[in-house]
PDB file of C-alpha atoms in Angstrom:
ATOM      1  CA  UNK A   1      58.323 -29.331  15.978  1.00 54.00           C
ATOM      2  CA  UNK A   2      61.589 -29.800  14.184  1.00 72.00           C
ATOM      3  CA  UNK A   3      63.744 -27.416  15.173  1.00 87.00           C
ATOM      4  CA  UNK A   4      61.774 -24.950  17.151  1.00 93.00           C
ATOM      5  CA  UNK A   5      65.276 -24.764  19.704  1.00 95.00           C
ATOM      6  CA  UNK A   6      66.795 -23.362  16.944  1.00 96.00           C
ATOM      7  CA  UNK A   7      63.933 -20.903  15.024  1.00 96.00           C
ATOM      8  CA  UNK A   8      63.289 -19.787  18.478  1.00 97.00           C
ATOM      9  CA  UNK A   9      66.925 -18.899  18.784  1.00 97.00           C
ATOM     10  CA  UNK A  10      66.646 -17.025  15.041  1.00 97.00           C
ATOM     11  CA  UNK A  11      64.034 -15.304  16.371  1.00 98.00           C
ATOM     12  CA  UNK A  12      65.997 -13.713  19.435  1.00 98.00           C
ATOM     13  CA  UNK A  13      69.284 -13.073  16.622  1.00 97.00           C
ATOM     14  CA  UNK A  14      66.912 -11.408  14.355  1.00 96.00           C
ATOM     15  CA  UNK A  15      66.464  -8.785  17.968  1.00 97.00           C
ATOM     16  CA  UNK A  16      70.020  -8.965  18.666  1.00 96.00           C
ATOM     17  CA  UNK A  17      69.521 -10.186  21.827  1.00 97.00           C
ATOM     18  CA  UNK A  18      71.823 -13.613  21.242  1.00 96.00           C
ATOM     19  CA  UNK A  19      75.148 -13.609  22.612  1.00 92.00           C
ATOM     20  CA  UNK A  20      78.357 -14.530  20.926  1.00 91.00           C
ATOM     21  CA  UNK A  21      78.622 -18.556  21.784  1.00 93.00           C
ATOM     22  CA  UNK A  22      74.935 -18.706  21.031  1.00 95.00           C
ATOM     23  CA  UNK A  23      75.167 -17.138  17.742  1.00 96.00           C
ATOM     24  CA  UNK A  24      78.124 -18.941  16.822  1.00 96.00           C
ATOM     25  CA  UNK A  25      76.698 -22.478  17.470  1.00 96.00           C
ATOM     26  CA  UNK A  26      73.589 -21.141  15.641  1.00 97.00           C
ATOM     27  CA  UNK A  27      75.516 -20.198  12.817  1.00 96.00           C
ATOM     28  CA  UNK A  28      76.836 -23.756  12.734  1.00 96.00           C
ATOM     29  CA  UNK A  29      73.659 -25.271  12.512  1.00 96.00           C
ATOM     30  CA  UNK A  30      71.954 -22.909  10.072  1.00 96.00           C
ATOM     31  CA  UNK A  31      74.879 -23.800   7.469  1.00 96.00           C
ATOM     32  CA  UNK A  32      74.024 -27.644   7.758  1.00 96.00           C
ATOM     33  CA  UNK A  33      70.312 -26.916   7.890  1.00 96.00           C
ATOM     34  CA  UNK A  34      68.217 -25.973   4.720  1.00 95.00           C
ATOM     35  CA  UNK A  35      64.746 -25.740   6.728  1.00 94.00           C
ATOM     36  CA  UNK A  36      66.276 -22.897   9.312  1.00 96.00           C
ATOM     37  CA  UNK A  37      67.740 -21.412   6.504  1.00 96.00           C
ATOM     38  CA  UNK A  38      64.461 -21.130   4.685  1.00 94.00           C
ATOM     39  CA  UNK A  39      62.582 -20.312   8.256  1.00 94.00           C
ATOM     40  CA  UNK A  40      66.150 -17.251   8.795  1.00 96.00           C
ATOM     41  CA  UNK A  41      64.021 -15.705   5.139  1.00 95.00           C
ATOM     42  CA  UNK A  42      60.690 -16.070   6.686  1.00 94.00           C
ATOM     43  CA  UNK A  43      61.528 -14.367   9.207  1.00 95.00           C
ATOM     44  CA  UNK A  44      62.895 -11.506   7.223  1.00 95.00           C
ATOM     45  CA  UNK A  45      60.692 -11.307   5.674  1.00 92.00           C
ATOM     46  CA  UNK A  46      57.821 -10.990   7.846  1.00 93.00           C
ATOM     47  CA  UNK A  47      60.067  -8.045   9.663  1.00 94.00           C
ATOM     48  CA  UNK A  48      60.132  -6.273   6.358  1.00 92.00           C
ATOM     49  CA  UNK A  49      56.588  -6.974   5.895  1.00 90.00           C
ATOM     50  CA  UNK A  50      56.095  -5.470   9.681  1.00 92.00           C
ATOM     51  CA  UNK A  51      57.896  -2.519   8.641  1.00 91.00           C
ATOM     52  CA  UNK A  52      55.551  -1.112   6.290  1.00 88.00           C
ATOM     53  CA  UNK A  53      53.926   0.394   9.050  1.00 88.00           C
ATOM     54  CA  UNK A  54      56.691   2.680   9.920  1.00 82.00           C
ATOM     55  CA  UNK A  55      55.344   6.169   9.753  1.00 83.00           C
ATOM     56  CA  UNK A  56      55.282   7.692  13.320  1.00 83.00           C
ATOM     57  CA  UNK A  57      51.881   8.342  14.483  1.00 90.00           C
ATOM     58  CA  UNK A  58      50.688  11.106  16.612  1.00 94.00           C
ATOM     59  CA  UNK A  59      46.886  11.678  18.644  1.00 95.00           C
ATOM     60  CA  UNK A  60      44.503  13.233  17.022  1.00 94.00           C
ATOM     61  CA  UNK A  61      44.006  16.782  17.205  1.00 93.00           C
ATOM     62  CA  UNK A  62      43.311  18.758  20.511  1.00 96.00           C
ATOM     63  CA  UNK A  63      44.490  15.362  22.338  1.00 97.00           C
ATOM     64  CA  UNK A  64      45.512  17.865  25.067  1.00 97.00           C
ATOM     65  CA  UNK A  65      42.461  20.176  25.098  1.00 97.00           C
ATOM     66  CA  UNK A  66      40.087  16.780  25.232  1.00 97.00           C
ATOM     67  CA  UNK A  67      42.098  15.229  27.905  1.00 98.00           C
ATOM     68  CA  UNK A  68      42.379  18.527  30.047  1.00 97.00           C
ATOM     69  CA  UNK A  69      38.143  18.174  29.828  1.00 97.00           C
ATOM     70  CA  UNK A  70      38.606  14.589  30.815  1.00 97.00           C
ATOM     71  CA  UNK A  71      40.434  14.975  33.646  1.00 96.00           C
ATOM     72  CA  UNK A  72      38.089  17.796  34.982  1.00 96.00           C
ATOM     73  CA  UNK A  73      35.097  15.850  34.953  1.00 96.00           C
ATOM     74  CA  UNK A  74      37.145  13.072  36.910  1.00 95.00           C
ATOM     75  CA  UNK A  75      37.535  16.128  39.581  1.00 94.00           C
ATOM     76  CA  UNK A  76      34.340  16.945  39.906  1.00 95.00           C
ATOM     77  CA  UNK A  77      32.908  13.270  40.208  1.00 94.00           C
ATOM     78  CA  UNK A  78      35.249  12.444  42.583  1.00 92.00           C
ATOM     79  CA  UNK A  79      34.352  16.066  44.883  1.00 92.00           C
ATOM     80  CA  UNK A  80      30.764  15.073  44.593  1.00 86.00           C
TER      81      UNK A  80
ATOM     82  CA  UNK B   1      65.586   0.933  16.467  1.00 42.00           C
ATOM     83  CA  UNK B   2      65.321   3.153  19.824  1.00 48.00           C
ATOM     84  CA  UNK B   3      62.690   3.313  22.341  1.00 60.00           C
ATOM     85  CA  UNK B   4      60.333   5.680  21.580  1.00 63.00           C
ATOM     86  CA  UNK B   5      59.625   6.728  25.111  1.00 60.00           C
ATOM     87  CA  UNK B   6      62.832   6.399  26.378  1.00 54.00           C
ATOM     88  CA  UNK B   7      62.680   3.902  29.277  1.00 50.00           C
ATOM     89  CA  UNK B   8      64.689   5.295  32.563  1.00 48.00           C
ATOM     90  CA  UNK B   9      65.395   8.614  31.653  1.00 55.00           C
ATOM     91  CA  UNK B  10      65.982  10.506  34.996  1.00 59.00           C
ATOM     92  CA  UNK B  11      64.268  13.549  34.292  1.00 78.00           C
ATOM     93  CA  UNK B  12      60.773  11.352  34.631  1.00 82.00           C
ATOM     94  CA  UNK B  13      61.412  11.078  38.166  1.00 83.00           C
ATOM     95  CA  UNK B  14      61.297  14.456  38.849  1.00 87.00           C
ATOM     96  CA  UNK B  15      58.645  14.856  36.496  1.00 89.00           C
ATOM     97  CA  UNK B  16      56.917  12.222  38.158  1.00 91.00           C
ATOM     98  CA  UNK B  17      57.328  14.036  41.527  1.00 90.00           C
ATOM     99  CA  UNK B  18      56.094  17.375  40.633  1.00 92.00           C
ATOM    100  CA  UNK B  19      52.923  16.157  38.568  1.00 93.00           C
ATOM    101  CA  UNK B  20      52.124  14.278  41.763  1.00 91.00           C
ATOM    102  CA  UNK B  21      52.631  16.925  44.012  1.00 91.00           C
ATOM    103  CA  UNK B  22      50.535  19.115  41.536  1.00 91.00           C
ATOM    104  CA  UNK B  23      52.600  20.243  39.008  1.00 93.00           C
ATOM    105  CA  UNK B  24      50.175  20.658  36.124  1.00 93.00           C
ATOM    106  CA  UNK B  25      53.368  21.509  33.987  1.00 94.00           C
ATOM    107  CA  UNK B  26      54.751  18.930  35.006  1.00 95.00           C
ATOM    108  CA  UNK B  27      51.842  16.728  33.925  1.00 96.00           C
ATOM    109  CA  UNK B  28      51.325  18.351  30.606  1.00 96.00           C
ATOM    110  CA  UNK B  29      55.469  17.376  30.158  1.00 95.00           C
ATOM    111  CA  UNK B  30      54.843  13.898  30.723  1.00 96.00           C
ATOM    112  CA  UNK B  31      51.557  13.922  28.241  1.00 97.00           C
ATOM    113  CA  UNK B  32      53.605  15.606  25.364  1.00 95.00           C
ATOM    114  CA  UNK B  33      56.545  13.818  26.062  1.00 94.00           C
ATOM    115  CA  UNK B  34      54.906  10.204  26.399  1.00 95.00           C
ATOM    116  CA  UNK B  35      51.344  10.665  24.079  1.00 97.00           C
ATOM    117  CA  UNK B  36      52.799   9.333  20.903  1.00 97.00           C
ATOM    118  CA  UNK B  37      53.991   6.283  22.381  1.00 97.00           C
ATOM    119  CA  UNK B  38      50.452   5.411  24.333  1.00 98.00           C
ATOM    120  CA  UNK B  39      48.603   6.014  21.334  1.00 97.00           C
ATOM    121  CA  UNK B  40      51.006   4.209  18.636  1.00 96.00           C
ATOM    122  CA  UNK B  41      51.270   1.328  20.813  1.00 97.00           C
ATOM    123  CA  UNK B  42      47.221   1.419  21.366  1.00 97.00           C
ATOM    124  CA  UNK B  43      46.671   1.799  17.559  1.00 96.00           C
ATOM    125  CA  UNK B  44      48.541  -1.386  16.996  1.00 95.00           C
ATOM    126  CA  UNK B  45      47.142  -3.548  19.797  1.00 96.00           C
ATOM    127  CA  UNK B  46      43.534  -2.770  19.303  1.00 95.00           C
ATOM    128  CA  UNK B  47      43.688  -1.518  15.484  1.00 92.00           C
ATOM    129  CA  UNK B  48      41.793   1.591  15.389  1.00 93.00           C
ATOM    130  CA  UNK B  49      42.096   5.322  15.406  1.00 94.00           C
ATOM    131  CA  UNK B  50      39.174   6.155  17.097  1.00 95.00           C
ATOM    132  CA  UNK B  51      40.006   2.856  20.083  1.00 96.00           C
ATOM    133  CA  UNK B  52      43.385   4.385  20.018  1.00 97.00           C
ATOM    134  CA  UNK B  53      42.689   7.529  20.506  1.00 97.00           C
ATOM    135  CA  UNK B  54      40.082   6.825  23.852  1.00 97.00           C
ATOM    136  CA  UNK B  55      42.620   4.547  24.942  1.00 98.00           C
ATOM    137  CA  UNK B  56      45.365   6.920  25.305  1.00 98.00           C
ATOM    138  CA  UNK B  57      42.853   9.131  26.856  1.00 98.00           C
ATOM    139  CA  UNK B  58      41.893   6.907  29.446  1.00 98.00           C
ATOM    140  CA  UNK B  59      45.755   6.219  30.002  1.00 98.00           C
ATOM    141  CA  UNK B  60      46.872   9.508  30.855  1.00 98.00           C
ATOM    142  CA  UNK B  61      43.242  10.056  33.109  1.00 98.00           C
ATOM    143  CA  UNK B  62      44.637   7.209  35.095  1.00 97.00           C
ATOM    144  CA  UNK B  63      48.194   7.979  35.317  1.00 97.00           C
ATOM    145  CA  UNK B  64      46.907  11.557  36.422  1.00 96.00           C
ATOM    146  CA  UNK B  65      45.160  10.161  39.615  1.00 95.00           C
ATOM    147  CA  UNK B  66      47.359   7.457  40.216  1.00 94.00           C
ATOM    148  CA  UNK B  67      51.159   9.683  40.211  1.00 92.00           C
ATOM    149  CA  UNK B  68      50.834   9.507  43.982  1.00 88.00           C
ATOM    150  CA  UNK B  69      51.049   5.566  43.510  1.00 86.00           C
ATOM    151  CA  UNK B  70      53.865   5.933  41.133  1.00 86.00           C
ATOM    152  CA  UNK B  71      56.539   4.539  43.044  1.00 79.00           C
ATOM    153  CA  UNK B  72      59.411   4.566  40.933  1.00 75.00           C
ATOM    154  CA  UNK B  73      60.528   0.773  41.176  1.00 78.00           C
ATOM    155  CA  UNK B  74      60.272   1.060  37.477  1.00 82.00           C
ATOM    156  CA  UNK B  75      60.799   3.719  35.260  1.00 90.00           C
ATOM    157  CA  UNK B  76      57.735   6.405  34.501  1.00 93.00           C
ATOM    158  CA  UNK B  77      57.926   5.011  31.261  1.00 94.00           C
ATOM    159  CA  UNK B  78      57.667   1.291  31.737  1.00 94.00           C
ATOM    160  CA  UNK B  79      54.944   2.438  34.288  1.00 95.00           C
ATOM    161  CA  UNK B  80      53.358   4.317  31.686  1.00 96.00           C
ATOM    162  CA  UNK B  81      53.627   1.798  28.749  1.00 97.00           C
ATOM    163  CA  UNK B  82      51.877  -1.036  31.287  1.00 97.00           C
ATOM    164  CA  UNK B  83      49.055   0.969  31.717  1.00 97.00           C
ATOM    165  CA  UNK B  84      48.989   1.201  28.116  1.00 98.00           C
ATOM    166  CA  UNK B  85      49.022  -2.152  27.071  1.00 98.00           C
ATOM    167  CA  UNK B  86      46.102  -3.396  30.001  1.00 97.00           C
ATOM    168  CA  UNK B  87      43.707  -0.710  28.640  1.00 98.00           C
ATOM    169  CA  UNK B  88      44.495  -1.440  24.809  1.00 97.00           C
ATOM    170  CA  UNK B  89      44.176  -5.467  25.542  1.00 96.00           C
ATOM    171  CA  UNK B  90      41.194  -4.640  27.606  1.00 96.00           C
ATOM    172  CA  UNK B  91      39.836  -2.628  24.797  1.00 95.00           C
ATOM    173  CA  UNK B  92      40.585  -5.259  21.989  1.00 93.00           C
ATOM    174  CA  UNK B  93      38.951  -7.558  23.968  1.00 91.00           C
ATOM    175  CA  UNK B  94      35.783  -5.874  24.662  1.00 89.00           C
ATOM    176  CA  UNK B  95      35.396  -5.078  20.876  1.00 83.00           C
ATOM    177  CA  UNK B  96      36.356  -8.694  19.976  1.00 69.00           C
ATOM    178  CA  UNK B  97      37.632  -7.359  16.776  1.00 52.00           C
ATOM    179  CA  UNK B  98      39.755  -9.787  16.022  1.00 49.00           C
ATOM    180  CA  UNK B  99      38.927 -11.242  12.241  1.00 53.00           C
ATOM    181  CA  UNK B 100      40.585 -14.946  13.442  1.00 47.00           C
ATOM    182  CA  UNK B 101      41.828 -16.889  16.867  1.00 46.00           C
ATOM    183  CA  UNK B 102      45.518 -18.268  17.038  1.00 43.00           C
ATOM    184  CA  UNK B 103      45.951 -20.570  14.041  1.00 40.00           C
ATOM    185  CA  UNK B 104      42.617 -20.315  12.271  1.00 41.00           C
ATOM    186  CA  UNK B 105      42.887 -20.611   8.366  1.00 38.00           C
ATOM    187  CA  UNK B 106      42.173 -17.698   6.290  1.00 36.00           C
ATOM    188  CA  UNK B 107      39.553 -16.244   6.064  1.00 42.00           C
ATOM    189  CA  UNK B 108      37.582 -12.710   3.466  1.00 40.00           C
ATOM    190  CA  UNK B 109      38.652 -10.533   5.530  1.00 47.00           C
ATOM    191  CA  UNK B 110      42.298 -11.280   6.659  1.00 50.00           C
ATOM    192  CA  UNK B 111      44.788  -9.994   4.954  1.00 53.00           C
ATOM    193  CA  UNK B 112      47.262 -11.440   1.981  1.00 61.00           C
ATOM    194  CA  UNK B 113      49.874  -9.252   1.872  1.00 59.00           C
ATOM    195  CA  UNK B 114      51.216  -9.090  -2.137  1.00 52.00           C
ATOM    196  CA  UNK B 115      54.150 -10.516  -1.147  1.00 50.00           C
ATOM    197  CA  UNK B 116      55.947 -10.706   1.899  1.00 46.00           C
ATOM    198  CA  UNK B 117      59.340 -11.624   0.825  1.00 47.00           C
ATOM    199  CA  UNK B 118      59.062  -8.138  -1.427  1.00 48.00           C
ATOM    200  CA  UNK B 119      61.326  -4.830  -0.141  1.00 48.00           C
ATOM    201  CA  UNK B 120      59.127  -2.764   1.876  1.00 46.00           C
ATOM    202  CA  UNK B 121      58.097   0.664   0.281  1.00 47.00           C
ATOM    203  CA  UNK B 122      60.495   2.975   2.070  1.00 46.00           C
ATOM    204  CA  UNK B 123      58.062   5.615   2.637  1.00 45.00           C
ATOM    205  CA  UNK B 124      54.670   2.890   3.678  1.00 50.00           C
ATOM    206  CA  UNK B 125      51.154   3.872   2.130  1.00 64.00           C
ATOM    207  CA  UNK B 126      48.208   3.930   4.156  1.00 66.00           C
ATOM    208  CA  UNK B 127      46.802   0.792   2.342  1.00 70.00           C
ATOM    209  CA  UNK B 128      50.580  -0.969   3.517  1.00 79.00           C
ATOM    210  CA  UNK B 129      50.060   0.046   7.294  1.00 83.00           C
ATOM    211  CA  UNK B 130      46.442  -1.011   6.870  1.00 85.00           C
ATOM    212  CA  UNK B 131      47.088  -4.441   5.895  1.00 85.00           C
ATOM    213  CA  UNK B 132      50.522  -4.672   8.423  1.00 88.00           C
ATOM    214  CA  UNK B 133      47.465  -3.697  11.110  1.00 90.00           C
ATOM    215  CA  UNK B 134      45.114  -6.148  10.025  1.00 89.00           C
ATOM    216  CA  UNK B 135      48.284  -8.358  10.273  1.00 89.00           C
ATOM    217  CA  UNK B 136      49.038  -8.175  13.959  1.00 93.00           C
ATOM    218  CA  UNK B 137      45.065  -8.104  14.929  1.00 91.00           C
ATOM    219  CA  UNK B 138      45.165 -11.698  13.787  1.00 90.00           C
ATOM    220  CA  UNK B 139      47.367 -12.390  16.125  1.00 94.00           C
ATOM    221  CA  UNK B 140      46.806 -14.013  19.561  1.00 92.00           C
ATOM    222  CA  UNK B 141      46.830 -11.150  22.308  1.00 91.00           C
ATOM    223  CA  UNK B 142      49.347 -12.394  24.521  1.00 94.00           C
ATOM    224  CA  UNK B 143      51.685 -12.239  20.679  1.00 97.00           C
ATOM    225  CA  UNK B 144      50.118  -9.318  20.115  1.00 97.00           C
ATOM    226  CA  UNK B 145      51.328  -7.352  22.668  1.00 97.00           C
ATOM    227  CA  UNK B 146      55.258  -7.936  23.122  1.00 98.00           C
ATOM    228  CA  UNK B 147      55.715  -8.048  18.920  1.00 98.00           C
ATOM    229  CA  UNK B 148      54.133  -4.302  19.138  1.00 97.00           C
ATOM    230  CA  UNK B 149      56.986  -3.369  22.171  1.00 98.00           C
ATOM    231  CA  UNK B 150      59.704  -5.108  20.124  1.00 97.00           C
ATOM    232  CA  UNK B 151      58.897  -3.722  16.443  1.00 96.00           C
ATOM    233  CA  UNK B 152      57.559  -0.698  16.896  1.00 95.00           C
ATOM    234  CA  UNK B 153      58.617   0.626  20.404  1.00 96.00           C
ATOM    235  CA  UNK B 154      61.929  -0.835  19.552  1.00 95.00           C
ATOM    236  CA  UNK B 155      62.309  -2.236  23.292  1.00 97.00           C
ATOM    237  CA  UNK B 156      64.435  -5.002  24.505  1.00 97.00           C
ATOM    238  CA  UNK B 157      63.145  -7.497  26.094  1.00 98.00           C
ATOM    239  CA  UNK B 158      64.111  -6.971  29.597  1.00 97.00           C
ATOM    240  CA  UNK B 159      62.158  -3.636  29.042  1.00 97.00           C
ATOM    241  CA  UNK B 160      59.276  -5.683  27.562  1.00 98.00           C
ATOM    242  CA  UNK B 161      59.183  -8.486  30.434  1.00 98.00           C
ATOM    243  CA  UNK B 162      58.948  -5.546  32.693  1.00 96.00           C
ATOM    244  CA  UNK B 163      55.978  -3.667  30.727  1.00 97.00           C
ATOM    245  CA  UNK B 164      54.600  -7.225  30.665  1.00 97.00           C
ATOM    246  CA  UNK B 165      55.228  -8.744  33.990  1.00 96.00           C
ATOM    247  CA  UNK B 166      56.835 -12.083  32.269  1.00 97.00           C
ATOM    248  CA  UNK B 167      60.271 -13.455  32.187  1.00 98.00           C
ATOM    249  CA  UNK B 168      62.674 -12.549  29.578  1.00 98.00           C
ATOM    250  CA  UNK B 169      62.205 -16.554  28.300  1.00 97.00           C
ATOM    251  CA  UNK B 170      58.551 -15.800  28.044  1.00 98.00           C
ATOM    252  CA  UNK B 171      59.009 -12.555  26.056  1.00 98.00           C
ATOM    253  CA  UNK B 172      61.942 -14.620  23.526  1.00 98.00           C
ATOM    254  CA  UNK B 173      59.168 -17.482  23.073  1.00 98.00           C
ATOM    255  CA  UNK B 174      55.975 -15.036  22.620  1.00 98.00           C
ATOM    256  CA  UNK B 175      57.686 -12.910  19.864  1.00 98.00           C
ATOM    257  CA  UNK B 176      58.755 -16.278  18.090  1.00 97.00           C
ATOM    258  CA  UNK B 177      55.159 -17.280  18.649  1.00 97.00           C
ATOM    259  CA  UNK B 178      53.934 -14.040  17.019  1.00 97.00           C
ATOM    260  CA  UNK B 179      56.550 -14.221  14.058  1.00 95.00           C
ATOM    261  CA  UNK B 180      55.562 -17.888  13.081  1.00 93.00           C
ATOM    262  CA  UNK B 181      51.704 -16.896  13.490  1.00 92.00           C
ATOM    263  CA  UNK B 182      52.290 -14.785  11.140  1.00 91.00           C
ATOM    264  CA  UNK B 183      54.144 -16.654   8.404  1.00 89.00           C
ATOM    265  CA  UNK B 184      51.326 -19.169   8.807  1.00 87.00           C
ATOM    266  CA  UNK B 185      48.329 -16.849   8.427  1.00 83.00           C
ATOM    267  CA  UNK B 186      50.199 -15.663   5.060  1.00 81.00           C
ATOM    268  CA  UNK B 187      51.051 -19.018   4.218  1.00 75.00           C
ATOM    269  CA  UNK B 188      47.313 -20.103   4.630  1.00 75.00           C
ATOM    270  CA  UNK B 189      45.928 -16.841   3.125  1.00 73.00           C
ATOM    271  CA  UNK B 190      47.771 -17.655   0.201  1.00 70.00           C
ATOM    272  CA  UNK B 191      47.313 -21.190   0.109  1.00 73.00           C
ATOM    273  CA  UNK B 192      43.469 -19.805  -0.052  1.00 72.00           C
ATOM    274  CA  UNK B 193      44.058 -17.085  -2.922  1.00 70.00           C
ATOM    275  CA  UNK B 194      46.073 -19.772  -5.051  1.00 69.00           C
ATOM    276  CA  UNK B 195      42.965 -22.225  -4.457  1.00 69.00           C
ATOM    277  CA  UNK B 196      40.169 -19.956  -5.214  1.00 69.00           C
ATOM    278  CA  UNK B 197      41.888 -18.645  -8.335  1.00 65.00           C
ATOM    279  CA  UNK B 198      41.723 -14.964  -6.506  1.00 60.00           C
ATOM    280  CA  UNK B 199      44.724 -12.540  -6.948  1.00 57.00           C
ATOM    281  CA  UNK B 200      46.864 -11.308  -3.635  1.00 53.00           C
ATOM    282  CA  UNK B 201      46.550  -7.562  -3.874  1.00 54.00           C
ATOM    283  CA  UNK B 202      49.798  -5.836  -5.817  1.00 51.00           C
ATOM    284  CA  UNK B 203      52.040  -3.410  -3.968  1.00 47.00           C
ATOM    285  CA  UNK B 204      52.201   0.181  -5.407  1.00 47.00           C
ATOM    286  CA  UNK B 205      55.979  -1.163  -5.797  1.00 46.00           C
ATOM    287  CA  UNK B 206      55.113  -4.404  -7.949  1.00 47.00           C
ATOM    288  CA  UNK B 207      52.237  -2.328 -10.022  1.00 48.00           C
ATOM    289  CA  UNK B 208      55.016   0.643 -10.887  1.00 48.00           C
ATOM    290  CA  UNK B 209      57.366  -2.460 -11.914  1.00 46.00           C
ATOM    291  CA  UNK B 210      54.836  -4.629 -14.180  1.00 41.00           C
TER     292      UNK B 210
END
């Protein structure tokens, strides 16, 4: 695909995981190129659309209690 | 974004030790401290409460009986979080709940977000994380799976290769995978909206502003 070097490497910026040189030629070749420009947006905003599912999110009720139940069944089986 | 279960703190060695040695404090620690992240991550790989929910059960019945294995080469957490993952991919599996396999065109029941290149609502609605969940179970599992470490667990990928048990390259090239599976299955799902005349759903956001 045309190129998938550098929206792979987009990818890894958007995580801050490229380092310097890397980001610098990238930068180089996303100002020449209007398709990785487009694909840098797309992948915006695809993280922003990912982050609408932000709130934190806990077990339900009694997680604990059920678990401690859980657990003692798995004792007994295993005695038997 | 930090990890949530805070990979290689040294305290979960200890904590590791005691629970296996019979420590039920020191088990109940490592539940409270680590339940959020087994269930969060399970809610987004298999994309239900009630999955979610026996998943992280199951999780923390196995890490229970298997401490004395724990052998520390990784961190409790990264221990932890693979467990997670294998029982939340083995449940998704099992249900084969996925509405679509890797690159299928849209279809009823897959989402259309309203529009993606719209600010997200800084608080989220129910209906947004609904649709962002419907989202990633499109997805291929092996996408599936280090996108939920990297956007919602906030982990590097070192951490994720070692949840994983792939190379950094693989976790770089999976994430891209899951990001451009993504923009495709909205691309197509509107392609399909625009085609059969039907609507994308509005944001709370776009319906306060029209």
């Amino acid at each position: 695909m045309k190129c998938e070097k550098w929206r792979i490497m987009l990818s890894v910026a958007e995580d801050s995981e490229l380092d310097g040189r890397d980001s610098a030629v990238l930068a180089a070749h996303v100002a020449e190129c209007r398709d990785c420009r487009e694909f840098a947006d797309s992948l915006r905003a695809i993280r922003a659309e990912l982050s609408k599912d932000s709130e934190p999110l806990a077990p339900p009720e009694f997680f604990e209690t059920r678990l401690a139940g859980r657990i003692a069944s798995e004792k007994s089986r295993r005695a038997s | 974004m930090e990890t949530k279960m805070t990979i290689g703190a040294a305290d979960d060695a200890a904590l590791a030790s005691g629970a296996a040695s019979g420590d039920e404090r020191a088990f109940k620690e490592i539940v409270s401290k680590h339940k959020a992240a087994v269930y969060s991550t399970a809610l987004r790989i298999t994309g239900s409460a009630a999955d979610a929910d026996e998943v992280a059960q199951d999780v923390f019945v196995k890490v229970y009986f298997s401490l004395r294995k724990f052998e520390a080469r990784s961190s409790l957490a990264t221990w932890i979080y693979r467990i997670a993952v294998n029982a939340a991919l083995d449940r998704s599996r099992k249900n084969k709940k996925r509405p679509a396999t890797a690159g299928e065109a849209f279809r009823e029941d897959m989402v259309c977000p309203s529009d993606a290149s719209s600010p997200p609502n800084p608080a989220g609605s129910a209906a947004d994380a609904e649709d962002v969940r419907r989202l990633l179970l499109s997805l291929d599992e092996k996408y599936r799976a280090p996108l939920v470490l990297r956007e919602y667990e906030g982990m590097k990928y070192d951490e994720i290769s070692r949840v994983l048990g792939i190379s950094v390259g693989q976790v770089k090239i999976r994430i891209f995978r899951a990001r451009e599976e993504i923009r495709n299955n909205i691309g197509a799902c509107r392609t399909a909206m625009k085609d059969t005349g039907i609507k994308a759903p509005q944001s709370e956001d776009t319906k306060a502003k029209s």
